[in-house]
Amino acid sequence: MRKDHRPYWLKRLMLQFRSWRTRHFLLPQFDAVGREPEVMHPASVKVFGRNIRLGDFPHLISTPDNCIRFTAMGHRGGDAEITIGDYVLISPGVRISAGQSITIGDACMLAANVYISDSDWHGLYNRTRPFRCTEAVAIGNNVWIGDSAIICKGVTIGDNAVVGAGSIVTKDVPANAIVAGNPAREIKQINPRRRMITREALFADSFRQAHNLDELDKMLLTGNSLLGWLRSVVLPRRGD
């Protein structure tokens, strides 16, 4: 579809239902969730295990065909944990799997299909025995991880770092470094003296932002009707 054919009132109703579904079915699966979580498709966020925590203003862009997965599964029933900071963006297909501990700082951005794991999950010589090779992962604040990148066990990524798309990170990444490749290597440095605008800025006035988005919806959906939306669903035509 080229445009949203829903009337404004119908979109508001759908958003309210999505919010209710998120609160009642998804959020209770986490051990803690901060203020104002935004989940695009709550049924496609999969949570396995305990000690999984989200900070304030998390934004989960899940889709039915590309789920977001959080898994915390410790050795022999022991505890593993996933702790995610404030203002974090998590895109479709992201998988975060902890056998020990994965910590992600504030204002991080995880692009589609990123995989973060603190374990090899099987030994090199005894492949029937899981959880033998586990080492915590720590990701700093304002880290940007590109599409389909893999963050391996034992890695620490410093503040403001960028991981290029498709990279496989096997060693620590310093703060303000840009890395890329397989295995990932530093290719550039970010100037730490330049002003950095992070995702936190988007939520400085969350009420005003929500109001502006609502006004934009009213403008874009003006003239839409229920019959027009149903026609676009059942009998789509060129230009829809």
Coordinates of C-alpha atoms in Angstrom, one line a residue, residues 2-223:
R2 CA 1.2 3.5 -0.8
K3 CA -0.9 5.1 1.9
D4 CA -2.8 4.3 5.1
H5 CA -6.5 4.0 4.1
R6 CA -7.8 3.7 7.6
P7 CA -10.0 6.5 9.0
Y8 CA -8.4 8.3 11.9
W9 CA -10.8 6.9 14.5
L10 CA -10.1 3.3 13.4
K11 CA -6.3 3.8 13.6
R12 CA -6.7 5.2 17.1
L13 CA -8.8 2.2 18.1
M14 CA -6.2 -0.2 16.7
L15 CA -3.4 1.6 18.5
Q16 CA -5.4 1.3 21.8
F17 CA -5.9 -2.4 21.2
R18 CA -2.2 -2.9 20.5
S19 CA -1.3 -1.0 23.7
W20 CA -3.8 -3.2 25.7
R21 CA -2.4 -6.3 24.2
T22 CA 1.2 -5.2 25.0
R23 CA 0.3 -4.5 28.6
H24 CA -1.7 -7.6 29.3
F25 CA 0.2 -10.3 27.4
L26 CA 3.7 -9.2 26.6
L27 CA 5.0 -7.0 29.4
P28 CA 4.3 -9.4 32.2
Q29 CA 6.8 -11.8 30.7
F30 CA 9.7 -9.4 31.5
D31 CA 11.0 -9.0 35.0
A32 CA 11.0 -5.2 34.7
V33 CA 9.9 -2.7 32.1
G34 CA 10.3 1.1 32.4
R35 CA 8.1 3.9 31.3
E36 CA 6.1 4.1 28.0
P37 CA 7.2 1.0 26.1
E38 CA 6.3 1.1 22.4
V39 CA 5.9 -2.3 20.7
M40 CA 4.8 -2.4 17.0
H41 CA 3.5 -6.0 17.0
P42 CA 3.5 -7.5 20.5
A43 CA 2.6 -11.0 19.3
S44 CA 5.9 -11.2 17.5
V45 CA 8.1 -10.4 20.5
K46 CA 9.2 -13.8 22.0
V47 CA 10.5 -13.9 25.6
F48 CA 12.1 -17.0 27.1
G49 CA 13.4 -17.2 30.6
R50 CA 13.6 -14.8 33.5
N51 CA 15.8 -11.9 34.6
I52 CA 15.0 -10.0 31.3
R53 CA 14.7 -6.2 31.9
L54 CA 13.8 -3.2 29.7
G55 CA 14.5 0.4 30.7
D56 CA 12.4 3.5 30.0
F57 CA 11.0 4.2 26.5
P58 CA 12.0 1.0 24.8
H59 CA 11.0 0.9 21.1
L60 CA 10.5 -2.7 19.7
I61 CA 9.8 -2.7 16.0
S62 CA 8.7 -6.4 15.7
T63 CA 6.9 -7.8 12.6
P64 CA 4.9 -11.0 12.2
D65 CA 7.4 -12.3 9.6
N66 CA 10.6 -11.4 11.6
C67 CA 10.2 -11.8 15.4
I68 CA 12.3 -10.2 18.1
R69 CA 13.6 -12.9 20.6
F70 CA 14.9 -12.5 24.1
T71 CA 16.3 -15.7 25.6
A72 CA 17.9 -16.0 29.1
M73 CA 18.8 -19.6 29.8
G74 CA 21.5 -20.4 32.3
H75 CA 23.6 -23.5 32.8
R76 CA 21.8 -26.3 34.7
G77 CA 18.9 -24.1 35.5
G78 CA 21.1 -21.3 36.9
D79 CA 20.3 -17.6 36.3
A80 CA 21.2 -15.8 33.2
E81 CA 20.2 -12.2 32.6
I82 CA 19.5 -9.6 29.9
T83 CA 19.5 -5.9 31.0
I84 CA 18.6 -3.2 28.5
G85 CA 18.9 0.5 29.2
D86 CA 16.6 3.5 28.4
Y87 CA 15.6 4.8 24.9
V88 CA 16.8 1.6 23.1
L89 CA 15.6 0.8 19.6
I90 CA 15.3 -2.9 18.7
S91 CA 14.5 -3.7 15.1
P92 CA 12.8 -6.7 13.4
G93 CA 14.7 -10.0 13.7
V94 CA 17.0 -9.1 16.6
R95 CA 17.9 -12.0 18.8
I96 CA 19.5 -11.6 22.2
S97 CA 20.5 -14.9 23.8
A98 CA 22.1 -15.0 27.3
G99 CA 23.7 -18.0 29.0
Q100 CA 25.3 -15.7 31.6
S101 CA 24.8 -11.9 31.2
I102 CA 24.2 -9.4 28.4
T103 CA 24.0 -5.7 29.3
I104 CA 23.0 -3.0 26.8
G105 CA 23.3 0.6 27.7
D106 CA 21.1 3.7 27.1
A107 CA 20.1 5.0 23.7
C108 CA 21.5 2.0 21.7
M109 CA 20.2 1.2 18.2
L110 CA 20.0 -2.4 17.1
A111 CA 19.3 -2.7 13.4
A112 CA 17.4 -5.6 11.8
N113 CA 18.6 -9.2 12.3
V114 CA 21.3 -8.3 14.8
Y115 CA 22.4 -11.3 16.9
I116 CA 24.0 -10.9 20.4
S117 CA 25.1 -14.0 22.3
D118 CA 27.3 -14.5 25.3
S119 CA 27.8 -18.2 24.7
D120 CA 28.9 -20.7 22.1
W121 CA 26.1 -23.0 23.5
H122 CA 28.1 -26.1 22.7
G123 CA 31.7 -27.2 23.4
L124 CA 34.2 -27.5 20.6
Y125 CA 35.0 -31.2 21.3
N126 CA 32.0 -32.3 23.3
R127 CA 29.1 -31.0 21.2
T128 CA 26.5 -32.8 23.3
R129 CA 27.2 -30.6 26.4
P130 CA 25.8 -27.0 26.3
F131 CA 26.7 -23.9 28.2
R132 CA 30.4 -24.7 28.6
C133 CA 31.7 -21.7 26.8
T134 CA 30.0 -18.6 28.2
E135 CA 31.4 -15.1 28.8
A136 CA 29.4 -11.9 29.5
V137 CA 28.7 -9.3 26.9
A138 CA 28.6 -5.5 27.8
I139 CA 27.5 -2.9 25.3
G140 CA 27.9 0.8 26.3
N141 CA 25.6 3.8 25.8
N142 CA 24.6 5.2 22.4
V143 CA 26.0 2.2 20.5
W144 CA 24.7 1.6 16.9
I145 CA 24.8 -1.9 15.6
G146 CA 24.2 -2.4 11.9
D147 CA 22.0 -4.8 10.0
S148 CA 22.8 -8.5 10.5
A149 CA 25.8 -7.9 12.7
I150 CA 26.8 -10.6 15.2
I151 CA 28.2 -9.8 18.7
C152 CA 30.0 -12.8 20.2
K153 CA 30.7 -13.9 23.7
G154 CA 33.0 -11.9 26.0
V155 CA 32.8 -8.7 23.9
T156 CA 32.7 -5.2 25.4
I157 CA 31.6 -2.3 23.2
G158 CA 32.4 1.2 24.3
D159 CA 30.1 4.2 24.3
N160 CA 29.1 5.8 20.9
A161 CA 30.7 3.0 18.9
V162 CA 29.3 1.9 15.6
V163 CA 29.3 -1.7 14.3
G164 CA 29.0 -2.0 10.5
A165 CA 26.3 -4.1 8.8
G166 CA 27.2 -7.7 8.6
S167 CA 30.1 -7.5 10.9
I168 CA 31.1 -10.3 13.3
V169 CA 32.5 -8.8 16.5
T170 CA 34.8 -11.2 18.3
K171 CA 37.0 -8.7 20.3
D172 CA 36.4 -5.6 22.4
V173 CA 35.5 -2.3 20.6
P174 CA 36.8 0.9 22.1
A175 CA 34.5 3.9 22.7
N176 CA 33.9 6.1 19.7
A177 CA 35.3 3.5 17.3
I178 CA 33.6 2.4 14.0
V179 CA 34.3 -1.2 13.2
A180 CA 33.4 -3.4 10.3
G181 CA 34.2 -6.7 8.7
N182 CA 34.6 -10.4 9.6
P183 CA 36.2 -10.4 12.0
A184 CA 35.4 -6.7 12.8
R185 CA 38.3 -4.3 12.7
E186 CA 38.4 -0.5 13.5
I187 CA 38.1 1.5 10.3
K188 CA 37.4 5.0 11.7
Q189 CA 37.1 7.1 14.9
I190 CA 34.2 9.3 15.9
N191 CA 35.3 12.8 17.1
P192 CA 34.4 12.8 20.8
R193 CA 34.5 16.6 20.9
R194 CA 31.6 17.0 18.5
R195 CA 28.1 17.3 19.9
M196 CA 26.4 13.9 20.0
I197 CA 22.6 13.8 19.7
T198 CA 21.2 10.5 21.0
R199 CA 17.8 8.9 21.0
E200 CA 17.2 10.4 24.4
A201 CA 16.5 13.7 22.7
L202 CA 13.4 12.2 21.1
F203 CA 11.8 11.7 24.5
A204 CA 12.8 15.0 26.1
D205 CA 9.1 16.0 25.9
S206 CA 7.3 12.7 25.2
F207 CA 3.8 14.3 25.7
R208 CA 4.5 16.9 23.1
Q209 CA 5.9 14.3 20.7
A210 CA 2.8 12.1 21.1
H211 CA 0.6 15.1 20.5
N212 CA 2.5 16.0 17.3
L213 CA 2.2 12.5 16.0
D214 CA -1.5 12.4 16.7
E215 CA -2.0 15.7 14.8
L216 CA 0.0 14.3 11.9
D217 CA -2.3 11.3 11.8
K218 CA -5.3 13.5 11.7
M219 CA -3.9 15.4 8.8
L220 CA -2.7 12.4 6.8
L221 CA -5.9 10.4 7.4
T222 CA -8.3 13.2 6.6
G223 CA -11.0 12.1 4.1

